Amino acid sequence: MRDKYLVSEIAKFFEVTKDTIRYYDKVGIIKPDKSKENHYRYYSREDLISFSYVFILKKLGLPLKDIETLLNHNSLDVSVSILNNRKEEIEKTIRELNMIKDMIDDYNKLNIHAYNNLNDYYIDDNVLIIYQEINKNKSFNMNIQQFEELNLKKIPLFTFCFDKEVFISDEFENAMTSKYKGRFALSIKTEKNSIFNRDSLKNFKVFSPEKCLVTTIRCYTNKDYSSFGRLKELLKENNLTADGMVLFRAVSFRNNICNNQDYYDVFIPVK
Protein backbone atom coordinates (compact mmCIF):
# COMPACT_ATOMS: atom_id res chain seq x y z
CA MET A 1 0.00 0.00 0.00
CA ARG A 2 1.45 3.34 -1.08
CA ASP A 3 1.64 6.50 1.01
CA LYS A 4 -0.19 8.82 -1.37
CA TYR A 5 -2.82 8.64 -4.13
CA LEU A 6 -4.10 10.92 -6.85
CA VAL A 7 -7.80 11.83 -7.17
CA SER A 8 -8.08 9.61 -10.25
CA GLU A 9 -6.58 6.65 -8.40
CA ILE A 10 -9.00 6.99 -5.47
CA ALA A 11 -11.90 7.30 -7.90
CA LYS A 12 -10.84 4.21 -9.85
CA PHE A 13 -10.34 2.12 -6.72
CA PHE A 14 -13.83 2.91 -5.37
CA GLU A 15 -15.45 2.91 -8.85
CA VAL A 16 -16.81 6.43 -8.59
CA THR A 17 -16.22 9.55 -10.65
CA LYS A 18 -13.44 12.00 -9.98
CA ASP A 19 -16.14 14.64 -9.50
CA THR A 20 -17.48 12.62 -6.56
CA ILE A 21 -14.09 12.61 -4.86
CA ARG A 22 -13.67 16.34 -5.55
CA TYR A 23 -17.14 16.99 -4.11
CA TYR A 24 -16.19 15.24 -0.86
CA ASP A 25 -13.18 17.53 -0.74
CA LYS A 26 -15.37 20.59 -1.40
CA VAL A 27 -17.84 19.83 1.42
CA GLY A 28 -15.07 18.93 3.85
CA ILE A 29 -15.59 15.19 4.18
CA ILE A 30 -12.02 14.21 3.28
CA LYS A 31 -9.54 16.84 2.09
CA PRO A 32 -6.29 15.97 0.27
CA ASP A 33 -2.93 17.62 0.79
CA LYS A 34 -1.57 19.83 -1.96
CA SER A 35 2.01 19.11 -3.06
CA LYS A 36 4.33 22.13 -2.95
CA GLU A 37 6.42 20.62 -5.72
CA ASN A 38 3.88 19.94 -8.49
CA HIS A 39 0.69 21.40 -6.94
CA TYR A 40 -1.09 18.03 -7.34
CA ARG A 41 -3.58 16.99 -4.70
CA TYR A 42 -2.71 13.73 -2.94
CA TYR A 43 -4.64 11.58 -0.53
CA SER A 44 -2.78 9.69 2.20
CA ARG A 45 -3.03 6.03 3.13
CA GLU A 46 -5.20 7.09 6.09
CA ASP A 47 -7.46 8.99 3.68
CA LEU A 48 -7.86 5.81 1.60
CA ILE A 49 -9.05 3.95 4.71
CA SER A 50 -11.40 6.83 5.57
CA PHE A 51 -12.88 6.68 2.08
CA SER A 52 -13.69 3.01 2.59
CA TYR A 53 -15.60 4.04 5.74
CA VAL A 54 -17.39 6.82 3.83
CA PHE A 55 -18.61 4.51 1.08
CA ILE A 56 -19.80 1.91 3.57
CA LEU A 57 -21.81 4.63 5.34
CA LYS A 58 -23.16 5.81 1.98
CA LYS A 59 -24.28 2.27 1.27
CA LEU A 60 -26.24 2.42 4.53
CA GLY A 61 -28.05 5.45 3.12
CA LEU A 62 -26.64 8.01 5.53
CA PRO A 63 -26.65 11.64 4.35
CA LEU A 64 -23.31 13.41 3.98
CA LYS A 65 -23.87 15.59 7.05
CA ASP A 66 -24.15 12.46 9.20
CA ILE A 67 -21.13 10.89 7.51
CA GLU A 68 -19.11 14.02 8.24
CA THR A 69 -20.21 13.86 11.88
CA LEU A 70 -19.22 10.20 12.17
CA LEU A 71 -15.80 10.92 10.64
CA ASN A 72 -15.03 13.93 12.76
CA HIS A 73 -16.72 13.14 16.09
CA ASN A 74 -14.82 11.06 18.64
CA SER A 75 -17.83 9.91 20.63
CA LEU A 76 -19.12 6.40 19.93
CA ASP A 77 -22.41 7.45 21.55
CA VAL A 78 -22.96 9.82 18.65
CA SER A 79 -22.26 6.99 16.19
CA VAL A 80 -24.77 4.72 17.91
CA SER A 81 -27.41 7.48 17.92
CA ILE A 82 -26.98 8.25 14.20
CA LEU A 83 -27.04 4.58 13.22
CA ASN A 84 -30.14 3.91 15.35
CA ASN A 85 -31.92 6.84 13.72
CA ARG A 86 -31.09 5.42 10.31
CA LYS A 87 -32.34 2.00 11.39
CA GLU A 88 -35.67 3.54 12.46
CA GLU A 89 -35.97 5.28 9.09
CA ILE A 90 -35.39 1.97 7.29
CA GLU A 91 -37.95 0.17 9.47
CA LYS A 92 -40.51 2.87 8.66
CA THR A 93 -39.74 2.52 4.95
CA ILE A 94 -40.12 -1.27 5.19
CA ARG A 95 -43.54 -0.86 6.83
CA GLU A 96 -44.61 1.58 4.12
CA LEU A 97 -43.35 -0.69 1.33
CA ASN A 98 -45.08 -3.71 2.85
CA MET A 99 -48.31 -1.73 2.96
CA ILE A 100 -47.86 -0.77 -0.70
CA LYS A 101 -47.17 -4.42 -1.57
CA ASP A 102 -50.36 -5.50 0.22
CA MET A 103 -52.34 -2.80 -1.59
CA ILE A 104 -50.93 -4.00 -4.93
CA ASP A 105 -52.03 -7.54 -4.04
CA ASP A 106 -55.50 -6.23 -3.17
CA TYR A 107 -55.80 -4.25 -6.40
CA ASN A 108 -54.56 -7.19 -8.44
CA LYS A 109 -57.26 -9.39 -6.89
CA LEU A 110 -59.88 -6.79 -7.84
CA ASN A 111 -58.70 -6.78 -11.45
CA ILE A 112 -58.62 -10.59 -11.63
CA HIS A 113 -62.11 -10.76 -10.12
CA ALA A 114 -63.41 -8.24 -12.68
CA TYR A 115 -61.83 -10.23 -15.52
CA ASN A 116 -63.19 -13.58 -14.35
CA ASN A 117 -66.64 -12.42 -13.21
CA LEU A 118 -67.68 -9.76 -15.71
CA ASN A 119 -71.51 -9.66 -15.85
CA ASP A 120 -71.82 -12.54 -13.37
CA TYR A 121 -73.65 -11.90 -10.13
CA TYR A 122 -74.16 -13.41 -6.71
CA ILE A 123 -75.92 -12.65 -3.43
CA ASP A 124 -73.59 -11.83 -0.55
CA ASP A 125 -74.52 -11.36 3.11
CA ASN A 126 -70.95 -10.60 4.23
CA VAL A 127 -70.29 -7.28 2.47
CA LEU A 128 -68.63 -4.54 4.50
CA ILE A 129 -67.54 -1.43 2.63
CA ILE A 130 -65.91 1.42 4.50
CA TYR A 131 -66.27 4.68 2.63
CA GLN A 132 -65.79 8.37 2.97
CA GLU A 133 -67.36 10.98 0.75
CA ILE A 134 -64.63 13.05 -0.85
CA ASN A 135 -64.00 16.28 0.99
CA LYS A 136 -63.29 18.96 -1.60
CA ASN A 137 -61.50 20.99 1.06
CA LYS A 138 -58.89 18.25 1.36
CA SER A 139 -56.36 17.16 -1.21
CA PHE A 140 -56.73 13.72 -2.77
CA ASN A 141 -53.67 12.52 -0.86
CA MET A 142 -55.18 13.69 2.44
CA ASN A 143 -58.33 11.71 1.68
CA ILE A 144 -56.24 8.63 0.85
CA GLN A 145 -54.09 9.00 3.97
CA GLN A 146 -57.07 8.55 6.27
CA PHE A 147 -57.66 5.11 4.76
CA GLU A 148 -54.01 4.18 5.21
CA GLU A 149 -54.35 4.95 8.92
CA LEU A 150 -56.93 2.15 9.17
CA ASN A 151 -54.08 -0.26 8.31
CA LEU A 152 -56.44 -2.66 6.50
CA LYS A 153 -54.00 -3.12 3.61
CA LYS A 154 -56.71 -2.37 1.05
CA ILE A 155 -56.57 0.09 -1.81
CA PRO A 156 -59.24 2.84 -1.74
CA LEU A 157 -61.25 3.00 -4.97
CA PHE A 158 -63.16 5.93 -6.42
CA THR A 159 -66.82 5.21 -5.76
CA PHE A 160 -70.19 6.56 -6.93
CA CYS A 161 -72.88 6.51 -4.22
CA PHE A 162 -76.45 6.53 -5.58
CA ASP A 163 -79.45 6.91 -3.32
CA LYS A 164 -82.06 4.23 -3.91
CA GLU A 165 -84.50 6.83 -5.29
CA VAL A 166 -82.01 7.81 -7.99
CA PHE A 167 -81.15 4.21 -8.82
CA ILE A 168 -84.78 3.09 -9.30
CA SER A 169 -85.78 6.25 -11.21
CA ASP A 170 -86.25 6.24 -14.98
CA GLU A 171 -83.50 8.79 -15.47
CA PHE A 172 -80.94 6.35 -14.12
CA GLU A 173 -81.15 4.74 -17.55
CA ASN A 174 -79.21 7.76 -18.76
CA ALA A 175 -75.96 7.19 -16.94
CA MET A 176 -74.39 10.38 -18.21
CA THR A 177 -77.09 12.25 -16.31
CA SER A 178 -77.53 10.01 -13.32
CA LYS A 179 -73.90 9.50 -12.39
CA TYR A 180 -73.57 13.17 -11.63
CA LYS A 181 -76.46 12.79 -9.18
CA GLY A 182 -74.33 10.33 -7.27
CA ARG A 183 -71.99 11.41 -4.54
CA PHE A 184 -68.27 10.92 -4.94
CA ALA A 185 -66.46 8.82 -2.37
CA LEU A 186 -63.44 6.65 -1.74
CA SER A 187 -64.03 3.15 -0.39
CA ILE A 188 -62.36 -0.07 0.63
CA LYS A 189 -64.07 -3.45 0.76
CA THR A 190 -63.57 -5.97 3.52
CA GLU A 191 -65.80 -8.53 5.29
CA LYS A 192 -68.11 -8.27 8.28
CA ASN A 193 -65.98 -10.73 10.22
CA SER A 194 -62.75 -8.81 9.60
CA ILE A 195 -60.75 -8.09 12.72
CA PHE A 196 -59.87 -4.43 13.18
CA ASN A 197 -60.46 -1.61 15.63
CA ARG A 198 -64.03 -0.47 14.95
CA ASP A 199 -63.37 2.71 16.95
CA SER A 200 -61.07 3.82 14.13
CA LEU A 201 -64.10 4.20 11.86
CA LYS A 202 -65.38 7.38 13.51
CA ASN A 203 -64.42 9.46 10.45
CA PHE A 204 -65.93 6.96 8.00
CA LYS A 205 -69.30 5.63 6.89
CA VAL A 206 -70.09 1.93 6.71
CA PHE A 207 -72.05 0.12 4.00
CA SER A 208 -73.09 -3.27 5.37
CA PRO A 209 -76.50 -4.45 4.09
CA GLU A 210 -78.05 -7.68 5.32
CA LYS A 211 -78.14 -8.96 1.75
CA CYS A 212 -76.44 -7.56 -1.32
CA LEU A 213 -76.44 -8.35 -5.03
CA VAL A 214 -72.88 -8.05 -6.27
CA THR A 215 -71.87 -7.86 -9.92
CA THR A 216 -69.15 -6.47 -12.17
CA ILE A 217 -70.10 -4.41 -15.21
CA ARG A 218 -68.32 -2.69 -18.06
CA CYS A 219 -69.43 0.44 -19.85
CA TYR A 220 -68.02 2.32 -22.82
CA THR A 221 -67.49 5.94 -21.90
CA ASN A 222 -69.69 8.37 -23.84
CA LYS A 223 -70.92 5.49 -26.02
CA ASP A 224 -72.69 2.64 -24.29
CA TYR A 225 -74.10 2.60 -20.76
CA SER A 226 -76.60 -0.18 -21.34
CA SER A 227 -74.97 -2.22 -18.57
CA PHE A 228 -76.31 0.36 -16.09
CA GLY A 229 -79.86 -0.23 -17.26
CA ARG A 230 -79.47 -4.02 -17.13
CA LEU A 231 -78.90 -3.86 -13.39
CA LYS A 232 -82.58 -3.22 -12.74
CA GLU A 233 -83.50 -5.97 -15.19
CA LEU A 234 -81.27 -8.29 -13.19
CA LEU A 235 -83.18 -7.46 -10.02
CA LYS A 236 -86.52 -8.03 -11.74
CA GLU A 237 -85.43 -11.39 -13.16
CA ASN A 238 -84.51 -12.57 -9.66
CA ASN A 239 -87.61 -11.15 -7.92
CA LEU A 240 -85.49 -8.72 -5.93
CA THR A 241 -85.93 -5.03 -5.13
CA ALA A 242 -83.34 -2.45 -4.24
CA ASP A 243 -83.29 -1.75 -0.53
CA GLY A 244 -80.82 1.08 0.00
CA MET A 245 -77.98 3.14 -1.39
CA VAL A 246 -76.15 1.53 -4.34
CA LEU A 247 -72.36 1.69 -4.67
CA PHE A 248 -70.36 1.62 -7.91
CA ARG A 249 -66.68 1.00 -7.12
CA ALA A 250 -64.45 1.92 -10.07
CA VAL A 251 -62.08 -1.01 -10.49
CA SER A 252 -60.34 -0.05 -13.70
CA PHE A 253 -60.34 2.46 -16.54
CA ARG A 254 -59.18 2.09 -20.13
CA ASN A 255 -58.72 5.63 -21.35
CA ASN A 256 -57.96 5.76 -25.04
CA ILE A 257 -59.38 7.74 -27.93
CA CYS A 258 -61.18 4.92 -29.71
CA ASN A 259 -62.52 2.67 -26.97
CA ASN A 260 -62.75 4.08 -23.45
CA GLN A 261 -63.93 1.43 -20.98
CA ASP A 262 -64.83 1.60 -17.30
CA TYR A 263 -65.17 -1.44 -15.03
CA TYR A 264 -67.26 -1.22 -11.88
CA ASP A 265 -67.97 -3.55 -9.00
CA VAL A 266 -71.61 -2.83 -8.15
CA PHE A 267 -73.21 -3.44 -4.75
CA ILE A 268 -77.01 -3.31 -4.54
CA PRO A 269 -78.73 -3.91 -1.18
CA VAL A 270 -81.72 -6.14 -1.91
CA LYS A 271 -84.72 -7.71 -0.29
XYZ file of C-alpha atoms in Angstrom:
271
model
C 0.000 0.000 0.000
C 1.447 3.341 -1.084
C 1.639 6.495 1.010
C -0.191 8.825 -1.374
C -2.816 8.640 -4.130
C -4.099 10.925 -6.846
C -7.798 11.827 -7.172
C -8.077 9.612 -10.248
C -6.580 6.646 -8.397
C -8.998 6.993 -5.475
C -11.900 7.305 -7.904
C -10.836 4.215 -9.848
C -10.344 2.125 -6.721
C -13.828 2.907 -5.371
C -15.447 2.908 -8.849
C -16.806 6.432 -8.591
C -16.215 9.547 -10.652
C -13.435 11.996 -9.982
C -16.138 14.635 -9.504
C -17.484 12.618 -6.558
C -14.089 12.610 -4.859
C -13.673 16.341 -5.551
C -17.137 16.992 -4.106
C -16.192 15.238 -0.857
C -13.180 17.535 -0.741
C -15.375 20.585 -1.401
C -17.839 19.833 1.417
C -15.072 18.933 3.854
C -15.593 15.190 4.184
C -12.024 14.208 3.285
C -9.538 16.842 2.090
C -6.288 15.969 0.269
C -2.925 17.618 0.787
C -1.569 19.825 -1.964
C 2.009 19.107 -3.061
C 4.325 22.128 -2.946
C 6.422 20.620 -5.718
C 3.884 19.937 -8.489
C 0.692 21.400 -6.938
C -1.093 18.033 -7.344
C -3.582 16.988 -4.697
C -2.711 13.732 -2.938
C -4.638 11.576 -0.532
C -2.781 9.693 2.197
C -3.025 6.026 3.126
C -5.202 7.087 6.091
C -7.459 8.987 3.681
C -7.859 5.811 1.599
C -9.046 3.948 4.707
C -11.395 6.830 5.566
C -12.876 6.682 2.075
C -13.691 3.014 2.594
C -15.598 4.043 5.736
C -17.388 6.825 3.832
C -18.606 4.515 1.077
C -19.795 1.907 3.571
C -21.806 4.626 5.339
C -23.157 5.813 1.982
C -24.282 2.272 1.270
C -26.245 2.419 4.533
C -28.053 5.447 3.123
C -26.644 8.007 5.532
C -26.648 11.639 4.352
C -23.311 13.410 3.982
C -23.869 15.594 7.046
C -24.153 12.463 9.204
C -21.132 10.892 7.508
C -19.107 14.024 8.243
C -20.206 13.863 11.883
C -19.217 10.201 12.169
C -15.803 10.916 10.636
C -15.028 13.931 12.757
C -16.717 13.137 16.091
C -14.817 11.063 18.639
C -17.834 9.910 20.631
C -19.122 6.396 19.925
C -22.409 7.447 21.551
C -22.963 9.821 18.646
C -22.262 6.992 16.189
C -24.774 4.716 17.905
C -27.414 7.479 17.915
C -26.976 8.253 14.203
C -27.045 4.584 13.215
C -30.140 3.909 15.345
C -31.919 6.840 13.721
C -31.087 5.418 10.311
C -32.345 2.004 11.394
C -35.674 3.540 12.457
C -35.968 5.276 9.085
C -35.386 1.966 7.294
C -37.950 0.165 9.465
C -40.512 2.866 8.661
C -39.743 2.521 4.954
C -40.120 -1.268 5.186
C -43.538 -0.860 6.828
C -44.613 1.579 4.117
C -43.354 -0.693 1.325
C -45.078 -3.713 2.854
C -48.314 -1.732 2.958
C -47.861 -0.774 -0.703
C -47.171 -4.420 -1.572
C -50.359 -5.498 0.223
C -52.345 -2.796 -1.591
C -50.932 -4.001 -4.927
C -52.034 -7.542 -4.041
C -55.498 -6.233 -3.168
C -55.803 -4.249 -6.398
C -54.556 -7.193 -8.436
C -57.258 -9.387 -6.887
C -59.875 -6.785 -7.839
C -58.701 -6.784 -11.454
C -58.618 -10.595 -11.628
C -62.107 -10.757 -10.123
C -63.407 -8.237 -12.679
C -61.835 -10.229 -15.524
C -63.194 -13.580 -14.350
C -66.641 -12.420 -13.211
C -67.681 -9.755 -15.709
C -71.515 -9.665 -15.848
C -71.815 -12.544 -13.372
C -73.649 -11.899 -10.126
C -74.165 -13.411 -6.707
C -75.916 -12.647 -3.430
C -73.586 -11.825 -0.549
C -74.520 -11.364 3.114
C -70.954 -10.596 4.233
C -70.291 -7.284 2.471
C -68.632 -4.541 4.503
C -67.537 -1.429 2.630
C -65.910 1.420 4.503
C -66.266 4.679 2.632
C -65.793 8.372 2.970
C -67.364 10.982 0.755
C -64.631 13.045 -0.849
C -63.999 16.278 0.987
C -63.287 18.956 -1.603
C -61.500 20.986 1.057
C -58.887 18.248 1.364
C -56.356 17.164 -1.210
C -56.734 13.717 -2.775
C -53.674 12.520 -0.857
C -55.176 13.694 2.437
C -58.333 11.709 1.677
C -56.241 8.629 0.846
C -54.087 8.998 3.968
C -57.074 8.546 6.267
C -57.659 5.106 4.759
C -54.013 4.175 5.209
C -54.351 4.952 8.917
C -56.925 2.147 9.170
C -54.085 -0.261 8.312
C -56.442 -2.658 6.505
C -53.998 -3.115 3.610
C -56.711 -2.366 1.052
C -56.573 0.086 -1.809
C -59.239 2.836 -1.741
C -61.251 2.999 -4.967
C -63.161 5.926 -6.424
C -66.824 5.213 -5.763
C -70.193 6.558 -6.927
C -72.880 6.506 -4.217
C -76.448 6.528 -5.577
C -79.449 6.905 -3.316
C -82.064 4.229 -3.912
C -84.496 6.828 -5.291
C -82.010 7.815 -7.986
C -81.148 4.209 -8.818
C -84.779 3.094 -9.304
C -85.783 6.247 -11.207
C -86.254 6.241 -14.979
C -83.496 8.789 -15.468
C -80.941 6.348 -14.122
C -81.145 4.738 -17.554
C -79.214 7.761 -18.763
C -75.962 7.189 -16.938
C -74.385 10.381 -18.211
C -77.094 12.252 -16.314
C -77.534 10.013 -13.316
C -73.902 9.498 -12.393
C -73.570 13.172 -11.634
C -76.458 12.791 -9.176
C -74.333 10.326 -7.272
C -71.993 11.412 -4.535
C -68.266 10.918 -4.943
C -66.465 8.824 -2.369
C -63.443 6.645 -1.741
C -64.028 3.154 -0.391
C -62.361 -0.075 0.633
C -64.073 -3.450 0.761
C -63.567 -5.973 3.521
C -65.800 -8.529 5.289
C -68.112 -8.273 8.284
C -65.982 -10.729 10.224
C -62.754 -8.810 9.602
C -60.745 -8.086 12.723
C -59.873 -4.427 13.175
C -60.465 -1.611 15.626
C -64.035 -0.472 14.947
C -63.372 2.707 16.948
C -61.069 3.820 14.135
C -64.104 4.205 11.862
C -65.375 7.385 13.511
C -64.425 9.464 10.449
C -65.935 6.960 8.002
C -69.299 5.634 6.890
C -70.091 1.928 6.706
C -72.046 0.117 3.997
C -73.092 -3.266 5.374
C -76.501 -4.447 4.092
C -78.046 -7.677 5.315
C -78.142 -8.962 1.750
C -76.440 -7.558 -1.320
C -76.443 -8.353 -5.028
C -72.880 -8.046 -6.266
C -71.866 -7.859 -9.920
C -69.152 -6.472 -12.172
C -70.100 -4.408 -15.207
C -68.322 -2.693 -18.062
C -69.432 0.440 -19.848
C -68.022 2.315 -22.816
C -67.493 5.940 -21.899
C -69.691 8.366 -23.839
C -70.918 5.491 -26.022
C -72.689 2.644 -24.290
C -74.096 2.605 -20.759
C -76.601 -0.180 -21.338
C -74.970 -2.216 -18.566
C -76.307 0.365 -16.091
C -79.863 -0.232 -17.265
C -79.467 -4.021 -17.133
C -78.903 -3.864 -13.394
C -82.584 -3.217 -12.737
C -83.500 -5.966 -15.188
C -81.271 -8.295 -13.191
C -83.185 -7.462 -10.023
C -86.516 -8.032 -11.736
C -85.432 -11.391 -13.155
C -84.509 -12.573 -9.658
C -87.615 -11.148 -7.922
C -85.486 -8.717 -5.931
C -85.931 -5.034 -5.131
C -83.344 -2.445 -4.243
C -83.286 -1.750 -0.532
C -80.818 1.081 0.000
C -77.977 3.140 -1.395
C -76.151 1.535 -4.340
C -72.356 1.687 -4.672
C -70.356 1.623 -7.911
C -66.681 1.005 -7.124
C -64.453 1.923 -10.074
C -62.084 -1.014 -10.491
C -60.337 -0.051 -13.705
C -60.344 2.456 -16.540
C -59.180 2.093 -20.129
C -58.725 5.634 -21.347
C -57.958 5.759 -25.045
C -59.377 7.744 -27.931
C -61.180 4.916 -29.706
C -62.521 2.672 -26.974
C -62.751 4.076 -23.454
C -63.929 1.433 -20.985
C -64.826 1.598 -17.299
C -65.169 -1.440 -15.033
C -67.265 -1.217 -11.878
C -67.970 -3.552 -9.005
C -71.607 -2.831 -8.146
C -73.208 -3.444 -4.746
C -77.008 -3.308 -4.539
C -78.726 -3.913 -1.178
C -81.725 -6.138 -1.915
C -84.718 -7.707 -0.290
